[in-house]
Amino acid sequence: MTDRSNTLATIRDNALWMRRRAFSMVHAAQLGHPGGDFSATDIVATLFFGVLRYDPARPEKADRDRFVMSKGHATGVLYTALCRAGYYSEDWLETYMQPGSKLNGHPNRQYVPGVEANTGPLGHGLPIATGIAIAGQIDGSDHRTFVLTGDGEIQEGSNWEAAMTAGHRKLGNLTVIVDRNRLQQGQGTEETSSLDPLPQKWTAFGWEVIEVDGHDHAQLLEVLGAEPGDRPRAVIANTVKGKGVSFMENQASWHHGVPSDEQFAQAMEELV
């Protein structure tokens, strides 16, 4: 088996584990955002197990790549990835959303190793990541900065201020991935505030734009692992909210839905 095949197998195995473990956490806590967790799982798994440079024993290592989870409500996928990557033991996941837990509803870098920025109020992650990328550019560092946003989140104006800045400064060390599942809390993005034509918007701000299947690990690995260019890169990842569980897929209600015992059992049967 080639190194690439081994990497893809590792990504696939971790993505499955992350979906199953995250849904178990949401079921136990009866809190969470599993629909958005599942649309983003393949993206996050590809980053952590095929692309990012990091050392869980030294979370603040200067030359690490940075990952900012801007859609901060998707903690199920983030916490399981960090756990699987070795930042903390699986015992931590048992405390998800419990009183006093470090793993609360939005990530906090003061408590959770591997978290680069406190996120949750939407529209803040890309501006923070842009600042990190500017610092790297000034320092002459070769670290890269990746930020994952929700598509509904792109309706926040602060994203476009950051996009304009990043394009102007030609931040080739910055990649934004848009989790384009076309659903946000309550209804579709296009019914709320239309984003299309989304690729052309990023292009107009001076970004290189690539569209991918956000559940195809091979496509994601090729695009996210590509060498930086001379412009910031926007990866529009077309995804399915609730991916992997039949009754959750493309259902806005699963933005923050929680499963009954029967639904949990069905999901575990399907996630194989």
PDB file of C-alpha atoms in Angstrom:
ATOM      1  CA  MET A   1       0.000   0.000   0.000  1.00  0.00           C
ATOM      2  CA  THR A   2       1.365   3.439  -0.916  1.00  0.00           C
ATOM      3  CA  ASP A   3       1.904   6.212   1.606  1.00  0.00           C
ATOM      4  CA  ARG A   4      -1.036   8.098   0.091  1.00  0.00           C
ATOM      5  CA  SER A   5      -3.261   5.028   0.397  1.00  0.00           C
ATOM      6  CA  ASN A   6      -2.200   4.631   4.015  1.00  0.00           C
ATOM      7  CA  THR A   7      -2.974   8.280   4.686  1.00  0.00           C
ATOM      8  CA  LEU A   8      -6.419   8.028   3.086  1.00  0.00           C
ATOM      9  CA  ALA A   9      -7.181   4.892   5.101  1.00  0.00           C
ATOM     10  CA  THR A  10      -6.145   6.692   8.288  1.00  0.00           C
ATOM     11  CA  ILE A  11      -8.344   9.673   7.441  1.00  0.00           C
ATOM     12  CA  ARG A  12     -11.302   7.411   6.656  1.00  0.00           C
ATOM     13  CA  ASP A  13     -10.932   5.428   9.894  1.00  0.00           C
ATOM     14  CA  ASN A  14     -10.618   8.550  12.008  1.00  0.00           C
ATOM     15  CA  ALA A  15     -13.586  10.233  10.321  1.00  0.00           C
ATOM     16  CA  LEU A  16     -15.797   7.242  11.139  1.00  0.00           C
ATOM     17  CA  TRP A  17     -14.569   7.148  14.736  1.00  0.00           C
ATOM     18  CA  MET A  18     -15.160  10.903  15.087  1.00  0.00           C
ATOM     19  CA  ARG A  19     -18.745  10.678  13.803  1.00  0.00           C
ATOM     20  CA  ARG A  20     -19.621   7.788  16.094  1.00  0.00           C
ATOM     21  CA  ARG A  21     -17.923   9.331  19.133  1.00  0.00           C
ATOM     22  CA  ALA A  22     -19.337  12.813  18.565  1.00  0.00           C
ATOM     23  CA  PHE A  23     -22.880  11.466  18.229  1.00  0.00           C
ATOM     24  CA  SER A  24     -22.405   9.468  21.432  1.00  0.00           C
ATOM     25  CA  MET A  25     -21.377  12.673  23.188  1.00  0.00           C
ATOM     26  CA  VAL A  26     -24.419  14.574  21.911  1.00  0.00           C
ATOM     27  CA  HIS A  27     -26.711  11.702  22.888  1.00  0.00           C
ATOM     28  CA  ALA A  28     -25.286  11.541  26.404  1.00  0.00           C
ATOM     29  CA  ALA A  29     -25.376  15.304  26.932  1.00  0.00           C
ATOM     30  CA  GLN A  30     -28.638  15.875  25.015  1.00  0.00           C
ATOM     31  CA  LEU A  31     -26.920  18.988  23.722  1.00  0.00           C
ATOM     32  CA  GLY A  32     -24.882  19.804  20.647  1.00  0.00           C
ATOM     33  CA  HIS A  33     -24.915  20.512  16.919  1.00  0.00           C
ATOM     34  CA  PRO A  34     -24.548  17.124  15.233  1.00  0.00           C
ATOM     35  CA  GLY A  35     -25.721  18.167  11.767  1.00  0.00           C
ATOM     36  CA  GLY A  36     -22.863  20.616  11.366  1.00  0.00           C
ATOM     37  CA  ASP A  37     -20.452  18.226  13.081  1.00  0.00           C
ATOM     38  CA  PHE A  38     -21.166  15.612  10.438  1.00  0.00           C
ATOM     39  CA  SER A  39     -20.941  17.940   7.442  1.00  0.00           C
ATOM     40  CA  ALA A  40     -17.497  19.036   8.630  1.00  0.00           C
ATOM     41  CA  THR A  41     -16.103  15.695   9.818  1.00  0.00           C
ATOM     42  CA  ASP A  42     -14.344  14.681   6.612  1.00  0.00           C
ATOM     43  CA  ILE A  43     -12.762  18.117   6.271  1.00  0.00           C
ATOM     44  CA  VAL A  44     -11.464  18.154   9.836  1.00  0.00           C
ATOM     45  CA  ALA A  45     -10.264  14.542   9.673  1.00  0.00           C
ATOM     46  CA  THR A  46      -8.334  15.286   6.472  1.00  0.00           C
ATOM     47  CA  LEU A  47      -6.685  18.302   8.063  1.00  0.00           C
ATOM     48  CA  PHE A  48      -5.663  16.600  11.307  1.00  0.00           C
ATOM     49  CA  PHE A  49      -4.635  13.245   9.886  1.00  0.00           C
ATOM     50  CA  GLY A  50      -3.299  14.189   6.486  1.00  0.00           C
ATOM     51  CA  VAL A  51      -2.277  17.838   6.311  1.00  0.00           C
ATOM     52  CA  LEU A  52      -1.593  19.775   9.512  1.00  0.00           C
ATOM     53  CA  ARG A  53       1.836  19.960  11.132  1.00  0.00           C
ATOM     54  CA  TYR A  54       1.473  19.835  14.937  1.00  0.00           C
ATOM     55  CA  ASP A  55       2.852  18.250  18.090  1.00  0.00           C
ATOM     56  CA  PRO A  56       0.224  17.402  20.744  1.00  0.00           C
ATOM     57  CA  ALA A  57       2.958  17.210  23.373  1.00  0.00           C
ATOM     58  CA  ARG A  58       3.850  20.836  22.558  1.00  0.00           C
ATOM     59  CA  PRO A  59       0.588  22.565  21.603  1.00  0.00           C
ATOM     60  CA  GLU A  60       2.223  26.009  21.439  1.00  0.00           C
ATOM     61  CA  LYS A  61       5.194  24.953  19.298  1.00  0.00           C
ATOM     62  CA  ALA A  62       6.093  27.993  17.204  1.00  0.00           C
ATOM     63  CA  ASP A  63       6.297  26.283  13.811  1.00  0.00           C
ATOM     64  CA  ARG A  64       2.992  24.410  14.102  1.00  0.00           C
ATOM     65  CA  ASP A  65       0.288  24.903  11.517  1.00  0.00           C
ATOM     66  CA  ARG A  66      -2.752  26.689  12.902  1.00  0.00           C
ATOM     67  CA  PHE A  67      -6.346  25.515  12.605  1.00  0.00           C
ATOM     68  CA  VAL A  68      -9.187  27.843  13.611  1.00  0.00           C
ATOM     69  CA  MET A  69     -12.657  26.336  13.930  1.00  0.00           C
ATOM     70  CA  SER A  70     -14.700  29.432  13.152  1.00  0.00           C
ATOM     71  CA  LYS A  71     -18.040  27.561  13.244  1.00  0.00           C
ATOM     72  CA  GLY A  72     -17.391  27.140  16.934  1.00  0.00           C
ATOM     73  CA  HIS A  73     -20.673  25.387  17.704  1.00  0.00           C
ATOM     74  CA  ALA A  74     -19.330  22.279  15.905  1.00  0.00           C
ATOM     75  CA  THR A  75     -17.467  21.170  19.005  1.00  0.00           C
ATOM     76  CA  GLY A  76     -18.268  17.494  18.580  1.00  0.00           C
ATOM     77  CA  VAL A  77     -16.051  17.200  15.517  1.00  0.00           C
ATOM     78  CA  LEU A  78     -13.333  19.476  16.927  1.00  0.00           C
ATOM     79  CA  TYR A  79     -13.060  17.791  20.328  1.00  0.00           C
ATOM     80  CA  THR A  80     -13.008  14.285  18.858  1.00  0.00           C
ATOM     81  CA  ALA A  81     -10.294  15.287  16.361  1.00  0.00           C
ATOM     82  CA  LEU A  82      -8.125  16.804  19.082  1.00  0.00           C
ATOM     83  CA  CYS A  83      -8.616  13.708  21.230  1.00  0.00           C
ATOM     84  CA  ARG A  84      -7.762  11.344  18.392  1.00  0.00           C
ATOM     85  CA  ALA A  85      -4.722  13.465  17.528  1.00  0.00           C
ATOM     86  CA  GLY A  86      -3.379  12.948  21.049  1.00  0.00           C
ATOM     87  CA  TYR A  87      -3.986  16.274  22.771  1.00  0.00           C
ATOM     88  CA  TYR A  88      -5.886  14.643  25.647  1.00  0.00           C
ATOM     89  CA  SER A  89      -7.343  11.309  26.695  1.00  0.00           C
ATOM     90  CA  GLU A  90     -10.722   9.945  25.657  1.00  0.00           C
ATOM     91  CA  ASP A  91     -11.890  10.344  29.250  1.00  0.00           C
ATOM     92  CA  TRP A  92     -12.280  14.045  28.553  1.00  0.00           C
ATOM     93  CA  LEU A  93     -14.992  13.330  26.007  1.00  0.00           C
ATOM     94  CA  GLU A  94     -17.137  11.736  28.716  1.00  0.00           C
ATOM     95  CA  THR A  95     -17.472  15.191  30.303  1.00  0.00           C
ATOM     96  CA  TYR A  96     -18.820  16.907  27.186  1.00  0.00           C
ATOM     97  CA  MET A  97     -21.188  19.754  28.104  1.00  0.00           C
ATOM     98  CA  GLN A  98     -21.236  18.737  31.765  1.00  0.00           C
ATOM     99  CA  PRO A  99     -21.038  21.405  34.509  1.00  0.00           C
ATOM    100  CA  GLY A 100     -17.402  22.404  35.012  1.00  0.00           C
ATOM    101  CA  SER A 101     -16.198  20.526  31.936  1.00  0.00           C
ATOM    102  CA  LYS A 102     -13.387  21.947  29.828  1.00  0.00           C
ATOM    103  CA  LEU A 103     -15.317  20.717  26.795  1.00  0.00           C
ATOM    104  CA  ASN A 104     -18.204  23.136  26.734  1.00  0.00           C
ATOM    105  CA  GLY A 105     -20.473  24.241  23.909  1.00  0.00           C
ATOM    106  CA  HIS A 106     -17.875  26.490  22.308  1.00  0.00           C
ATOM    107  CA  PRO A 107     -14.098  25.913  22.288  1.00  0.00           C
ATOM    108  CA  ASN A 108     -11.935  27.824  24.744  1.00  0.00           C
ATOM    109  CA  ARG A 109      -8.182  27.903  24.231  1.00  0.00           C
ATOM    110  CA  GLN A 110      -7.619  28.604  27.936  1.00  0.00           C
ATOM    111  CA  TYR A 111      -8.906  25.134  28.786  1.00  0.00           C
ATOM    112  CA  VAL A 112      -8.472  22.904  25.739  1.00  0.00           C
ATOM    113  CA  PRO A 113      -5.025  22.191  24.262  1.00  0.00           C
ATOM    114  CA  GLY A 114      -4.929  22.467  20.499  1.00  0.00           C
ATOM    115  CA  VAL A 115      -7.649  25.132  20.318  1.00  0.00           C
ATOM    116  CA  GLU A 116      -6.157  28.193  18.618  1.00  0.00           C
ATOM    117  CA  ALA A 117      -8.994  30.662  19.214  1.00  0.00           C
ATOM    118  CA  ASN A 118     -12.157  31.023  21.252  1.00  0.00           C
ATOM    119  CA  THR A 119     -14.996  30.901  18.746  1.00  0.00           C
ATOM    120  CA  GLY A 120     -18.760  30.677  18.820  1.00  0.00           C
ATOM    121  CA  PRO A 121     -19.922  34.189  17.950  1.00  0.00           C
ATOM    122  CA  LEU A 122     -19.938  33.663  14.197  1.00  0.00           C
ATOM    123  CA  GLY A 123     -17.773  35.651  11.820  1.00  0.00           C
ATOM    124  CA  HIS A 124     -14.749  35.947  14.102  1.00  0.00           C
ATOM    125  CA  GLY A 125     -12.644  32.982  13.025  1.00  0.00           C
ATOM    126  CA  LEU A 126     -11.524  34.269   9.631  1.00  0.00           C
ATOM    127  CA  PRO A 127     -10.464  37.681  10.985  1.00  0.00           C
ATOM    128  CA  ILE A 128      -8.459  35.927  13.722  1.00  0.00           C
ATOM    129  CA  ALA A 129      -6.905  33.528  11.211  1.00  0.00           C
ATOM    130  CA  THR A 130      -6.044  36.453   8.933  1.00  0.00           C
ATOM    131  CA  GLY A 131      -4.183  38.108  11.785  1.00  0.00           C
ATOM    132  CA  ILE A 132      -2.302  34.879  12.494  1.00  0.00           C
ATOM    133  CA  ALA A 133      -1.380  34.580   8.817  1.00  0.00           C
ATOM    134  CA  ILE A 134      -0.171  38.197   8.715  1.00  0.00           C
ATOM    135  CA  ALA A 135       2.043  37.522  11.733  1.00  0.00           C
ATOM    136  CA  GLY A 136       3.493  34.483   9.967  1.00  0.00           C
ATOM    137  CA  GLN A 137       4.112  36.525   6.836  1.00  0.00           C
ATOM    138  CA  ILE A 138       5.925  39.223   8.819  1.00  0.00           C
ATOM    139  CA  ASP A 139       8.011  36.651  10.722  1.00  0.00           C
ATOM    140  CA  GLY A 140       8.923  34.775   7.556  1.00  0.00           C
ATOM    141  CA  SER A 141       7.530  31.582   9.100  1.00  0.00           C
ATOM    142  CA  ASP A 142       6.549  28.645   6.921  1.00  0.00           C
ATOM    143  CA  HIS A 143       3.597  27.661   9.091  1.00  0.00           C
ATOM    144  CA  ARG A 144       0.183  27.635   7.437  1.00  0.00           C
ATOM    145  CA  THR A 145      -3.154  28.790   8.807  1.00  0.00           C
ATOM    146  CA  PHE A 146      -6.423  27.021   8.010  1.00  0.00           C
ATOM    147  CA  VAL A 147      -9.874  28.201   9.065  1.00  0.00           C
ATOM    148  CA  LEU A 148     -13.175  26.349   8.721  1.00  0.00           C
ATOM    149  CA  THR A 149     -16.305  28.444   8.409  1.00  0.00           C
ATOM    150  CA  GLY A 150     -19.948  27.576   8.061  1.00  0.00           C
ATOM    151  CA  ASP A 151     -21.678  28.807   4.923  1.00  0.00           C
ATOM    152  CA  GLY A 152     -24.386  30.609   6.890  1.00  0.00           C
ATOM    153  CA  GLU A 153     -21.579  32.209   8.858  1.00  0.00           C
ATOM    154  CA  ILE A 154     -20.250  33.821   5.675  1.00  0.00           C
ATOM    155  CA  GLN A 155     -23.277  36.136   5.861  1.00  0.00           C
ATOM    156  CA  GLU A 156     -21.414  37.992   8.638  1.00  0.00           C
ATOM    157  CA  GLY A 157     -19.730  41.111   7.251  1.00  0.00           C
ATOM    158  CA  SER A 158     -16.534  40.694   9.275  1.00  0.00           C
ATOM    159  CA  ASN A 159     -15.600  37.765   7.031  1.00  0.00           C
ATOM    160  CA  TRP A 160     -15.485  40.020   3.982  1.00  0.00           C
ATOM    161  CA  GLU A 161     -13.387  42.667   5.728  1.00  0.00           C
ATOM    162  CA  ALA A 162     -10.895  39.896   6.505  1.00  0.00           C
ATOM    163  CA  ALA A 163     -11.145  38.524   2.973  1.00  0.00           C
ATOM    164  CA  MET A 164     -10.344  41.940   1.534  1.00  0.00           C
ATOM    165  CA  THR A 165      -7.326  42.298   3.839  1.00  0.00           C
ATOM    166  CA  ALA A 166      -6.032  38.805   3.092  1.00  0.00           C
ATOM    167  CA  GLY A 167      -6.382  39.342  -0.650  1.00  0.00           C
ATOM    168  CA  HIS A 168      -4.622  42.697  -0.483  1.00  0.00           C
ATOM    169  CA  ARG A 169      -1.713  41.246   1.502  1.00  0.00           C
ATOM    170  CA  LYS A 170      -1.520  38.169  -0.730  1.00  0.00           C
ATOM    171  CA  LEU A 171      -1.569  35.786   2.216  1.00  0.00           C
ATOM    172  CA  GLY A 172      -0.616  32.571   0.454  1.00  0.00           C
ATOM    173  CA  ASN A 173      -0.199  30.952   3.879  1.00  0.00           C
ATOM    174  CA  LEU A 174      -3.952  31.263   4.588  1.00  0.00           C
ATOM    175  CA  THR A 175      -6.662  28.799   3.559  1.00  0.00           C
ATOM    176  CA  VAL A 176     -10.353  29.150   4.350  1.00  0.00           C
ATOM    177  CA  ILE A 177     -12.613  26.126   3.955  1.00  0.00           C
ATOM    178  CA  VAL A 178     -16.319  26.882   3.621  1.00  0.00           C
ATOM    179  CA  ASP A 179     -18.526  24.039   4.859  1.00  0.00           C
ATOM    180  CA  ARG A 180     -21.097  24.521   2.094  1.00  0.00           C
ATOM    181  CA  ASN A 181     -23.986  22.367   3.303  1.00  0.00           C
ATOM    182  CA  ARG A 182     -26.532  25.047   2.268  1.00  0.00           C
ATOM    183  CA  LEU A 183     -28.421  24.866   5.573  1.00  0.00           C
ATOM    184  CA  GLN A 184     -28.228  27.016   8.647  1.00  0.00           C
ATOM    185  CA  GLN A 185     -30.315  27.222  11.772  1.00  0.00           C
ATOM    186  CA  GLY A 186     -33.923  26.996  10.654  1.00  0.00           C
ATOM    187  CA  GLN A 187     -33.711  26.978   6.866  1.00  0.00           C
ATOM    188  CA  GLY A 188     -31.519  27.110   3.780  1.00  0.00           C
ATOM    189  CA  THR A 189     -28.809  29.701   3.336  1.00  0.00           C
ATOM    190  CA  GLU A 190     -30.273  30.903   0.059  1.00  0.00           C
ATOM    191  CA  GLU A 191     -33.643  31.549   1.713  1.00  0.00           C
ATOM    192  CA  THR A 192     -31.984  33.455   4.550  1.00  0.00           C
ATOM    193  CA  SER A 193     -29.510  35.644   2.676  1.00  0.00           C
ATOM    194  CA  SER A 194     -28.295  34.348  -0.653  1.00  0.00           C
ATOM    195  CA  LEU A 195     -24.596  33.534  -0.947  1.00  0.00           C
ATOM    196  CA  ASP A 196     -24.457  32.492  -4.593  1.00  0.00           C
ATOM    197  CA  PRO A 197     -22.471  32.996  -6.698  1.00  0.00           C
ATOM    198  CA  LEU A 198     -20.062  32.223  -3.857  1.00  0.00           C
ATOM    199  CA  PRO A 199     -16.918  31.322  -5.851  1.00  0.00           C
ATOM    200  CA  GLN A 200     -17.035  34.587  -7.747  1.00  0.00           C
ATOM    201  CA  LYS A 201     -17.274  36.566  -4.511  1.00  0.00           C
ATOM    202  CA  TRP A 202     -13.999  35.113  -3.223  1.00  0.00           C
ATOM    203  CA  THR A 203     -12.344  35.582  -6.590  1.00  0.00           C
ATOM    204  CA  ALA A 204     -13.325  39.251  -6.570  1.00  0.00           C
ATOM    205  CA  PHE A 205     -11.478  39.675  -3.267  1.00  0.00           C
ATOM    206  CA  GLY A 206      -8.259  38.321  -4.767  1.00  0.00           C
ATOM    207  CA  TRP A 207      -8.446  34.711  -3.601  1.00  0.00           C
ATOM    208  CA  GLU A 208      -7.658  31.498  -5.427  1.00  0.00           C
ATOM    209  CA  VAL A 209     -10.896  29.499  -5.383  1.00  0.00           C
ATOM    210  CA  ILE A 210     -11.292  25.726  -5.573  1.00  0.00           C
ATOM    211  CA  GLU A 211     -14.527  23.737  -5.251  1.00  0.00           C
ATOM    212  CA  VAL A 212     -14.430  20.174  -3.928  1.00  0.00           C
ATOM    213  CA  ASP A 213     -16.667  17.398  -2.675  1.00  0.00           C
ATOM    214  CA  GLY A 214     -16.355  17.968   1.052  1.00  0.00           C
ATOM    215  CA  HIS A 215     -16.775  14.251   1.777  1.00  0.00           C
ATOM    216  CA  ASP A 216     -14.182  12.989  -0.714  1.00  0.00           C
ATOM    217  CA  HIS A 217     -10.996  12.451   1.289  1.00  0.00           C
ATOM    218  CA  ALA A 218      -8.817  12.139  -1.799  1.00  0.00           C
ATOM    219  CA  GLN A 219     -10.013  15.471  -3.201  1.00  0.00           C
ATOM    220  CA  LEU A 220      -9.673  17.163   0.169  1.00  0.00           C
ATOM    221  CA  LEU A 221      -6.168  15.797   0.717  1.00  0.00           C
ATOM    222  CA  GLU A 222      -5.017  16.943  -2.713  1.00  0.00           C
ATOM    223  CA  VAL A 223      -6.372  20.477  -2.325  1.00  0.00           C
ATOM    224  CA  LEU A 224      -5.623  21.103   1.358  1.00  0.00           C
ATOM    225  CA  GLY A 225      -2.204  19.496   1.138  1.00  0.00           C
ATOM    226  CA  ALA A 226      -1.148  21.479  -1.938  1.00  0.00           C
ATOM    227  CA  GLU A 227       1.756  23.881  -1.608  1.00  0.00           C
ATOM    228  CA  PRO A 228       0.773  27.488  -0.842  1.00  0.00           C
ATOM    229  CA  GLY A 229       0.567  29.875  -3.749  1.00  0.00           C
ATOM    230  CA  ASP A 230       0.892  33.637  -3.919  1.00  0.00           C
ATOM    231  CA  ARG A 231      -2.732  34.293  -2.937  1.00  0.00           C
ATOM    232  CA  PRO A 232      -4.975  33.158  -0.082  1.00  0.00           C
ATOM    233  CA  ARG A 233      -6.967  30.051  -0.985  1.00  0.00           C
ATOM    234  CA  ALA A 234     -10.728  29.579  -0.560  1.00  0.00           C
ATOM    235  CA  VAL A 235     -11.860  25.959  -0.665  1.00  0.00           C
ATOM    236  CA  ILE A 236     -15.605  25.675  -1.092  1.00  0.00           C
ATOM    237  CA  ALA A 237     -16.391  22.211   0.212  1.00  0.00           C
ATOM    238  CA  ASN A 238     -19.827  21.040  -0.931  1.00  0.00           C
ATOM    239  CA  THR A 239     -21.186  18.966   1.932  1.00  0.00           C
ATOM    240  CA  VAL A 240     -24.334  17.391   3.344  1.00  0.00           C
ATOM    241  CA  LYS A 241     -25.590  18.432   6.750  1.00  0.00           C
ATOM    242  CA  GLY A 242     -25.892  15.324   8.906  1.00  0.00           C
ATOM    243  CA  LYS A 243     -23.767  13.277   6.463  1.00  0.00           C
ATOM    244  CA  GLY A 244     -23.767   9.551   7.196  1.00  0.00           C
ATOM    245  CA  VAL A 245     -27.093   9.198   8.995  1.00  0.00           C
ATOM    246  CA  SER A 246     -30.166   8.848   6.781  1.00  0.00           C
ATOM    247  CA  PHE A 247     -32.688  10.672   8.948  1.00  0.00           C
ATOM    248  CA  MET A 248     -30.298  13.587   9.550  1.00  0.00           C
ATOM    249  CA  GLU A 249     -29.072  14.291   6.041  1.00  0.00           C
ATOM    250  CA  ASN A 250     -30.164  17.642   4.571  1.00  0.00           C
ATOM    251  CA  GLN A 251     -32.461  18.348   7.522  1.00  0.00           C
ATOM    252  CA  ALA A 252     -32.161  21.837   9.020  1.00  0.00           C
ATOM    253  CA  SER A 253     -33.714  20.556  12.265  1.00  0.00           C
ATOM    254  CA  TRP A 254     -30.490  18.634  12.952  1.00  0.00           C
ATOM    255  CA  HIS A 255     -28.506  21.852  13.166  1.00  0.00           C
ATOM    256  CA  HIS A 256     -28.957  21.500  16.918  1.00  0.00           C
ATOM    257  CA  GLY A 257     -31.127  18.392  17.144  1.00  0.00           C
ATOM    258  CA  VAL A 258     -30.398  15.699  19.710  1.00  0.00           C
ATOM    259  CA  PRO A 259     -31.212  12.002  19.249  1.00  0.00           C
ATOM    260  CA  SER A 260     -33.640   9.831  21.144  1.00  0.00           C
ATOM    261  CA  ASP A 261     -32.417   6.406  22.239  1.00  0.00           C
ATOM    262  CA  GLU A 262     -34.017   4.867  19.151  1.00  0.00           C
ATOM    263  CA  GLN A 263     -32.441   7.400  16.799  1.00  0.00           C
ATOM    264  CA  PHE A 264     -29.066   6.923  18.441  1.00  0.00           C
ATOM    265  CA  ALA A 265     -29.246   3.165  17.948  1.00  0.00           C
ATOM    266  CA  GLN A 266     -30.202   3.588  14.290  1.00  0.00           C
ATOM    267  CA  ALA A 267     -27.349   6.030  13.697  1.00  0.00           C
ATOM    268  CA  MET A 268     -24.816   3.640  15.223  1.00  0.00           C
ATOM    269  CA  GLU A 269     -26.052   0.923  12.858  1.00  0.00           C
ATOM    270  CA  GLU A 270     -25.613   3.216   9.862  1.00  0.00           C
ATOM    271  CA  LEU A 271     -22.220   4.646  10.856  1.00  0.00           C
ATOM    272  CA  VAL A 272     -20.062   1.689   9.850  1.00  0.00           C
TER     273      VAL A 272
END
